């Protein structure tokens, strides 16, 4: 893939793994980083994970926004508290059209954490040194 696009990533896991002890395994310099199933500390670092971790790839911002909204619907039953996430669809499309990431993270039932990510690629507007994991 060479043109601007977004890769989708999902992580749902025990909140204890996020701080197993400390967060070194969530940083690219750590030997376990690429194989660690936990989300990276910095969202753009998803692009450094193996391509097999990509849930979907979108060339069109509206398609990516549809995926993000569908994921929120899919996980609606596990959100904790009375305020489930409700990001604006139009704002998501605007952000993705501008080459920005759309990320969200929420504590969910059972002491778990859900991370939904649409990461800009080719190139990432902040981390231009990162290459597309599908190349």
Short mmCIF file of N, CA and C in Angstrom, two decimals:
data_model
loop_
_atom_site.label_atom_id
_atom_site.label_comp_id
_atom_site.label_asym_id
_atom_site.label_seq_id
_atom_site.Cartn_x
_atom_site.Cartn_y
_atom_site.Cartn_z
N UNK A 1 0.85 -1.17 0.00
CA UNK A 1 0.00 0.00 0.00
C UNK A 1 0.90 1.23 0.00
N UNK A 2 0.61 2.14 -0.87
CA UNK A 2 1.45 3.33 -0.93
C UNK A 2 0.71 4.61 -0.62
N UNK A 3 -0.57 4.71 -0.97
CA UNK A 3 -1.33 5.93 -0.73
C UNK A 3 -1.75 6.05 0.72
N UNK A 4 -2.26 7.22 1.11
CA UNK A 4 -2.74 7.40 2.48
C UNK A 4 -3.87 6.43 2.79
N UNK A 5 -3.81 5.82 3.95
CA UNK A 5 -4.82 4.88 4.39
C UNK A 5 -4.74 4.76 5.91
N UNK A 6 -5.67 4.03 6.47
CA UNK A 6 -5.68 3.79 7.91
C UNK A 6 -5.75 2.29 8.17
N UNK A 7 -4.97 1.85 9.15
CA UNK A 7 -5.02 0.47 9.61
C UNK A 7 -5.82 0.44 10.91
N UNK A 8 -6.66 -0.58 11.04
CA UNK A 8 -7.50 -0.74 12.22
C UNK A 8 -6.88 -1.80 13.15
N UNK A 9 -6.86 -1.48 14.43
CA UNK A 9 -6.34 -2.39 15.45
C UNK A 9 -7.30 -2.41 16.63
N UNK A 10 -7.44 -3.58 17.23
CA UNK A 10 -8.27 -3.74 18.42
C UNK A 10 -7.46 -4.51 19.45
N UNK A 11 -7.54 -4.06 20.68
CA UNK A 11 -7.00 -4.86 21.78
C UNK A 11 -8.01 -4.85 22.90
N UNK A 12 -8.35 -6.03 23.39
CA UNK A 12 -9.21 -6.20 24.55
C UNK A 12 -8.52 -7.20 25.45
N UNK A 13 -8.16 -6.75 26.64
CA UNK A 13 -7.45 -7.64 27.53
C UNK A 13 -7.47 -7.16 28.96
N UNK A 14 -6.86 -7.94 29.81
CA UNK A 14 -6.79 -7.64 31.23
C UNK A 14 -6.02 -6.35 31.46
N UNK A 15 -6.59 -5.48 32.28
CA UNK A 15 -5.90 -4.24 32.62
C UNK A 15 -4.57 -4.49 33.31
N UNK A 16 -4.43 -5.65 33.97
CA UNK A 16 -3.17 -5.98 34.64
C UNK A 16 -2.02 -6.11 33.65
N UNK A 17 -2.31 -6.54 32.43
CA UNK A 17 -1.27 -6.74 31.42
C UNK A 17 -0.68 -5.39 30.97
N UNK A 18 -1.48 -4.34 31.08
CA UNK A 18 -0.98 -3.01 30.68
C UNK A 18 0.21 -2.57 31.53
N UNK A 19 0.29 -3.07 32.74
CA UNK A 19 1.35 -2.66 33.67
C UNK A 19 2.07 -3.87 34.24
N UNK A 20 2.52 -4.73 33.41
CA UNK A 20 3.05 -6.06 33.73
C UNK A 20 4.51 -6.11 34.10
N UNK A 21 5.11 -6.01 35.09
CA UNK A 21 5.18 -4.81 35.92
C UNK A 21 5.85 -3.72 35.11
N UNK A 22 5.31 -2.58 35.13
CA UNK A 22 5.79 -1.48 34.30
C UNK A 22 5.27 -1.60 32.88
N UNK A 23 5.73 -0.69 32.03
CA UNK A 23 5.20 -0.67 30.66
C UNK A 23 6.28 -0.90 29.60
N UNK A 24 7.43 -1.41 30.00
CA UNK A 24 8.54 -1.57 29.04
C UNK A 24 8.15 -2.45 27.86
N UNK A 25 7.36 -3.48 28.08
CA UNK A 25 6.97 -4.40 27.00
C UNK A 25 6.06 -3.73 25.98
N UNK A 26 5.59 -2.52 26.27
CA UNK A 26 4.74 -1.78 25.36
C UNK A 26 5.53 -0.75 24.56
N UNK A 27 6.85 -0.75 24.70
CA UNK A 27 7.72 0.18 23.99
C UNK A 27 8.54 -0.57 22.94
N UNK A 28 8.74 0.04 21.75
CA UNK A 28 9.42 -0.65 20.64
C UNK A 28 10.82 -1.18 20.96
N UNK A 29 11.55 -0.58 21.86
CA UNK A 29 12.91 -1.05 22.16
C UNK A 29 12.96 -2.32 22.98
N UNK A 30 11.85 -2.75 23.53
CA UNK A 30 11.83 -3.94 24.39
C UNK A 30 11.78 -5.21 23.54
N UNK A 31 12.52 -6.25 23.95
CA UNK A 31 12.55 -7.49 23.15
C UNK A 31 11.18 -8.16 22.97
N UNK A 32 10.25 -7.94 23.89
CA UNK A 32 8.93 -8.56 23.79
C UNK A 32 7.94 -7.70 22.99
N UNK A 33 8.34 -6.51 22.56
CA UNK A 33 7.38 -5.58 21.97
C UNK A 33 6.60 -6.18 20.81
N UNK A 34 7.28 -6.72 19.81
CA UNK A 34 6.59 -7.20 18.61
C UNK A 34 5.66 -8.39 18.91
N UNK A 35 6.03 -9.22 19.87
CA UNK A 35 5.21 -10.39 20.17
C UNK A 35 4.18 -10.14 21.27
N UNK A 36 4.34 -9.08 22.02
CA UNK A 36 3.39 -8.78 23.09
C UNK A 36 2.01 -8.53 22.50
N UNK A 37 1.01 -9.18 23.03
CA UNK A 37 -0.35 -9.03 22.53
C UNK A 37 -1.00 -7.73 23.00
N UNK A 38 -0.42 -7.09 23.99
CA UNK A 38 -0.96 -5.85 24.54
C UNK A 38 -0.74 -4.68 23.57
N UNK A 39 -1.59 -3.67 23.68
CA UNK A 39 -1.45 -2.48 22.83
C UNK A 39 -0.15 -1.74 23.17
N UNK A 40 0.45 -1.08 22.17
CA UNK A 40 1.67 -0.31 22.45
C UNK A 40 1.36 0.94 23.27
N UNK A 41 2.40 1.48 23.89
CA UNK A 41 2.23 2.67 24.72
C UNK A 41 1.84 3.88 23.88
N UNK A 42 2.47 4.03 22.70
CA UNK A 42 2.13 5.11 21.77
C UNK A 42 1.34 4.51 20.62
N UNK A 43 0.22 5.12 20.30
CA UNK A 43 -0.69 4.55 19.29
C UNK A 43 -0.02 4.33 17.94
N UNK A 44 0.81 5.26 17.49
CA UNK A 44 1.46 5.12 16.18
C UNK A 44 2.34 3.87 16.13
N UNK A 45 2.79 3.40 17.28
CA UNK A 45 3.65 2.22 17.32
C UNK A 45 2.93 0.94 16.94
N UNK A 46 1.60 0.99 16.78
CA UNK A 46 0.91 -0.17 16.21
C UNK A 46 1.53 -0.53 14.86
N UNK A 47 2.00 0.48 14.12
CA UNK A 47 2.57 0.24 12.79
C UNK A 47 3.86 -0.58 12.86
N UNK A 48 4.45 -0.71 14.04
CA UNK A 48 5.66 -1.51 14.22
C UNK A 48 5.35 -2.96 14.60
N UNK A 49 4.10 -3.25 14.87
CA UNK A 49 3.68 -4.61 15.21
C UNK A 49 3.58 -5.42 13.91
N UNK A 50 3.57 -6.75 14.01
CA UNK A 50 3.41 -7.57 12.80
C UNK A 50 2.11 -7.24 12.07
N UNK A 51 2.14 -7.31 10.75
CA UNK A 51 0.98 -6.99 9.92
C UNK A 51 -0.22 -7.85 10.27
N UNK A 52 0.00 -9.03 10.83
CA UNK A 52 -1.11 -9.91 11.20
C UNK A 52 -2.00 -9.29 12.28
N UNK A 53 -1.52 -8.29 12.98
CA UNK A 53 -2.33 -7.62 14.02
C UNK A 53 -3.34 -6.65 13.42
N UNK A 54 -3.22 -6.34 12.14
CA UNK A 54 -4.15 -5.41 11.49
C UNK A 54 -5.50 -6.10 11.32
N UNK A 55 -6.54 -5.45 11.85
CA UNK A 55 -7.90 -5.99 11.73
C UNK A 55 -8.50 -5.69 10.36
N UNK A 56 -8.19 -4.51 9.83
CA UNK A 56 -8.72 -4.08 8.53
C UNK A 56 -7.89 -2.89 8.07
N UNK A 57 -7.97 -2.59 6.78
CA UNK A 57 -7.29 -1.43 6.20
C UNK A 57 -8.31 -0.68 5.36
N UNK A 58 -8.29 0.65 5.47
CA UNK A 58 -9.27 1.49 4.79
C UNK A 58 -8.58 2.61 4.02
N UNK A 59 -8.95 2.73 2.75
CA UNK A 59 -8.48 3.85 1.93
C UNK A 59 -9.39 5.06 2.08
N UNK A 60 -10.66 4.81 2.39
CA UNK A 60 -11.66 5.88 2.48
C UNK A 60 -12.01 6.19 3.93
N UNK A 61 -11.94 7.46 4.34
CA UNK A 61 -12.26 7.84 5.72
C UNK A 61 -13.66 7.41 6.17
N UNK A 62 -14.65 7.49 5.29
CA UNK A 62 -16.01 7.10 5.69
C UNK A 62 -16.10 5.61 5.99
N UNK A 63 -15.39 4.79 5.23
CA UNK A 63 -15.39 3.35 5.50
C UNK A 63 -14.73 3.07 6.85
N UNK A 64 -13.65 3.77 7.14
CA UNK A 64 -12.96 3.61 8.42
C UNK A 64 -13.86 4.07 9.57
N UNK A 65 -14.55 5.19 9.39
CA UNK A 65 -15.46 5.69 10.42
C UNK A 65 -16.61 4.71 10.64
N UNK A 66 -17.08 4.08 9.57
CA UNK A 66 -18.13 3.06 9.71
C UNK A 66 -17.63 1.88 10.54
N UNK A 67 -16.40 1.45 10.29
CA UNK A 67 -15.80 0.36 11.06
C UNK A 67 -15.72 0.74 12.53
N UNK A 68 -15.24 1.95 12.81
CA UNK A 68 -15.09 2.40 14.20
C UNK A 68 -16.44 2.40 14.91
N UNK A 69 -17.46 2.94 14.26
CA UNK A 69 -18.80 2.97 14.85
C UNK A 69 -19.33 1.54 15.06
N UNK A 70 -19.07 0.65 14.12
CA UNK A 70 -19.52 -0.74 14.25
C UNK A 70 -18.83 -1.43 15.42
N UNK A 71 -17.55 -1.13 15.64
CA UNK A 71 -16.83 -1.71 16.77
C UNK A 71 -17.43 -1.24 18.09
N UNK A 72 -17.75 0.05 18.17
CA UNK A 72 -18.38 0.57 19.39
C UNK A 72 -19.71 -0.12 19.64
N UNK A 73 -20.48 -0.35 18.58
CA UNK A 73 -21.75 -1.07 18.72
C UNK A 73 -21.50 -2.51 19.17
N UNK A 74 -20.50 -3.15 18.58
CA UNK A 74 -20.18 -4.54 18.89
C UNK A 74 -19.83 -4.71 20.37
N UNK A 75 -19.09 -3.77 20.92
CA UNK A 75 -18.64 -3.87 22.31
C UNK A 75 -19.55 -3.14 23.29
N UNK A 76 -20.68 -2.63 22.85
CA UNK A 76 -21.56 -1.81 23.70
C UNK A 76 -21.94 -2.51 25.00
N UNK A 77 -22.11 -3.79 24.98
CA UNK A 77 -22.53 -4.51 26.17
C UNK A 77 -21.50 -4.63 27.28
N UNK A 78 -20.24 -4.31 27.00
CA UNK A 78 -19.20 -4.48 28.02
C UNK A 78 -18.73 -3.17 28.64
N UNK A 79 -19.23 -2.03 28.15
CA UNK A 79 -18.79 -0.76 28.71
C UNK A 79 -19.28 -0.60 30.14
N UNK A 80 -18.40 -0.08 30.99
CA UNK A 80 -18.69 0.11 32.40
C UNK A 80 -19.21 1.53 32.60
N UNK A 81 -20.21 1.68 33.46
CA UNK A 81 -20.72 3.01 33.77
C UNK A 81 -21.88 3.39 32.87
N UNK A 82 -22.41 4.56 33.12
CA UNK A 82 -23.60 5.01 32.40
C UNK A 82 -23.27 5.88 31.19
N UNK A 83 -22.00 6.06 30.88
CA UNK A 83 -21.61 6.92 29.77
C UNK A 83 -20.78 6.17 28.74
N UNK A 84 -21.41 5.37 27.90
CA UNK A 84 -20.64 4.68 26.86
C UNK A 84 -20.07 5.71 25.88
N UNK A 85 -18.99 5.36 25.21
CA UNK A 85 -18.38 6.30 24.27
C UNK A 85 -19.35 6.65 23.15
N UNK A 86 -19.33 7.88 22.73
CA UNK A 86 -20.21 8.32 21.65
C UNK A 86 -19.50 9.39 20.82
N UNK A 87 -18.39 9.02 20.17
CA UNK A 87 -17.70 10.03 19.36
C UNK A 87 -18.55 10.41 18.15
N UNK A 88 -18.45 11.63 17.75
CA UNK A 88 -19.19 12.12 16.60
C UNK A 88 -18.68 11.45 15.32
N UNK A 89 -19.60 10.89 14.56
CA UNK A 89 -19.25 10.26 13.28
C UNK A 89 -18.62 11.29 12.35
N UNK A 90 -19.23 12.46 12.26
CA UNK A 90 -18.69 13.51 11.38
C UNK A 90 -17.30 13.95 11.80
N UNK A 91 -17.05 14.03 13.11
CA UNK A 91 -15.72 14.41 13.59
C UNK A 91 -14.71 13.31 13.27
N UNK A 92 -15.14 12.06 13.37
CA UNK A 92 -14.25 10.95 13.02
C UNK A 92 -13.87 11.02 11.54
N UNK A 93 -14.84 11.25 10.66
CA UNK A 93 -14.56 11.37 9.23
C UNK A 93 -13.63 12.54 8.97
N UNK A 94 -13.87 13.68 9.64
CA UNK A 94 -13.02 14.86 9.45
C UNK A 94 -11.59 14.56 9.86
N UNK A 95 -11.42 13.95 11.02
CA UNK A 95 -10.08 13.64 11.53
C UNK A 95 -9.35 12.68 10.59
N UNK A 96 -10.04 11.64 10.16
CA UNK A 96 -9.41 10.66 9.27
C UNK A 96 -9.08 11.28 7.92
N UNK A 97 -9.95 12.15 7.43
CA UNK A 97 -9.70 12.84 6.15
C UNK A 97 -8.47 13.73 6.23
N UNK A 98 -8.18 14.23 7.42
CA UNK A 98 -7.00 15.09 7.63
C UNK A 98 -5.74 14.28 7.90
N UNK A 99 -5.86 12.95 7.84
CA UNK A 99 -4.69 12.10 8.07
C UNK A 99 -4.38 11.87 9.54
N UNK A 100 -5.35 12.14 10.40
CA UNK A 100 -5.17 11.94 11.83
C UNK A 100 -5.56 10.51 12.21
N UNK A 101 -5.13 10.11 13.40
CA UNK A 101 -5.55 8.83 13.97
C UNK A 101 -6.89 9.04 14.67
N UNK A 102 -7.63 7.96 14.85
CA UNK A 102 -8.81 7.95 15.73
C UNK A 102 -8.57 6.81 16.69
N UNK A 103 -8.37 7.14 17.94
CA UNK A 103 -8.09 6.12 18.95
C UNK A 103 -9.02 6.31 20.14
N UNK A 104 -9.32 5.23 20.78
CA UNK A 104 -10.12 5.28 21.99
C UNK A 104 -9.75 4.12 22.89
N UNK A 105 -9.83 4.36 24.18
CA UNK A 105 -9.55 3.32 25.15
C UNK A 105 -10.49 3.46 26.33
N UNK A 106 -11.07 2.33 26.75
CA UNK A 106 -12.06 2.36 27.81
C UNK A 106 -11.90 1.15 28.71
N UNK A 107 -12.10 1.38 30.00
CA UNK A 107 -12.22 0.26 30.93
C UNK A 107 -13.58 -0.36 30.69
N UNK A 108 -13.59 -1.67 30.62
CA UNK A 108 -14.84 -2.39 30.39
C UNK A 108 -14.99 -3.45 31.48
N UNK A 109 -16.08 -4.17 31.43
CA UNK A 109 -16.39 -5.14 32.48
C UNK A 109 -15.26 -6.13 32.69
N UNK A 110 -15.19 -6.65 33.91
CA UNK A 110 -14.21 -7.68 34.24
C UNK A 110 -12.79 -7.16 34.40
N UNK A 111 -12.61 -5.87 34.66
CA UNK A 111 -11.27 -5.32 34.83
C UNK A 111 -10.46 -5.32 33.55
N UNK A 112 -11.16 -5.34 32.41
CA UNK A 112 -10.48 -5.36 31.12
C UNK A 112 -10.42 -3.96 30.53
N UNK A 113 -9.57 -3.82 29.53
CA UNK A 113 -9.41 -2.55 28.82
C UNK A 113 -9.61 -2.82 27.33
N UNK A 114 -10.39 -1.95 26.68
CA UNK A 114 -10.65 -2.05 25.25
C UNK A 114 -9.97 -0.88 24.56
N UNK A 115 -9.19 -1.17 23.55
CA UNK A 115 -8.51 -0.15 22.76
C UNK A 115 -8.91 -0.33 21.29
N UNK A 116 -9.53 0.72 20.72
CA UNK A 116 -9.90 0.74 19.30
C UNK A 116 -9.07 1.80 18.61
N UNK A 117 -8.45 1.45 17.50
CA UNK A 117 -7.50 2.34 16.86
C UNK A 117 -7.62 2.33 15.34
N UNK A 118 -7.63 3.50 14.77
CA UNK A 118 -7.46 3.69 13.33
C UNK A 118 -6.20 4.54 13.18
N UNK A 119 -5.14 3.92 12.70
CA UNK A 119 -3.83 4.57 12.65
C UNK A 119 -3.50 4.95 11.21
N UNK A 120 -3.21 6.24 11.02
CA UNK A 120 -2.86 6.74 9.69
C UNK A 120 -1.55 6.12 9.24
N UNK A 121 -1.47 5.86 7.94
CA UNK A 121 -0.29 5.20 7.41
C UNK A 121 0.05 5.77 6.04
N UNK A 122 1.31 5.75 5.72
CA UNK A 122 1.87 6.18 4.41
C UNK A 122 1.69 7.65 4.14
N UNK A 123 2.27 8.44 4.81
CA UNK A 123 2.97 8.20 6.05
C UNK A 123 2.20 8.78 7.22
N UNK A 124 2.57 8.33 8.40
CA UNK A 124 1.93 8.87 9.60
C UNK A 124 2.34 10.33 9.72
N UNK A 125 1.39 11.21 9.95
CA UNK A 125 1.68 12.65 9.91
C UNK A 125 2.61 13.11 11.02
N UNK A 126 2.69 12.40 12.13
CA UNK A 126 3.58 12.78 13.22
C UNK A 126 4.84 11.93 13.21
N UNK A 127 4.71 10.65 12.92
CA UNK A 127 5.84 9.72 12.94
C UNK A 127 6.17 9.29 11.51
N UNK A 128 6.72 10.20 10.74
CA UNK A 128 7.01 9.95 9.32
C UNK A 128 8.06 8.86 9.11
N UNK A 129 8.78 8.50 10.15
CA UNK A 129 9.79 7.45 10.04
C UNK A 129 9.19 6.04 9.99
N UNK A 130 7.93 5.92 10.36
CA UNK A 130 7.29 4.60 10.37
C UNK A 130 6.85 4.20 8.97
N UNK A 131 7.13 2.95 8.62
CA UNK A 131 6.74 2.47 7.30
C UNK A 131 5.50 1.60 7.43
N UNK A 132 4.79 1.45 6.33
CA UNK A 132 3.57 0.64 6.33
C UNK A 132 3.92 -0.81 6.62
N UNK A 133 3.23 -1.44 7.57
CA UNK A 133 3.54 -2.85 7.89
C UNK A 133 3.16 -3.82 6.77
N UNK A 134 2.42 -3.35 5.76
CA UNK A 134 2.05 -4.24 4.65
C UNK A 134 3.04 -4.17 3.50
N UNK A 135 4.09 -3.37 3.62
CA UNK A 135 5.08 -3.29 2.54
C UNK A 135 6.09 -4.39 2.67
#
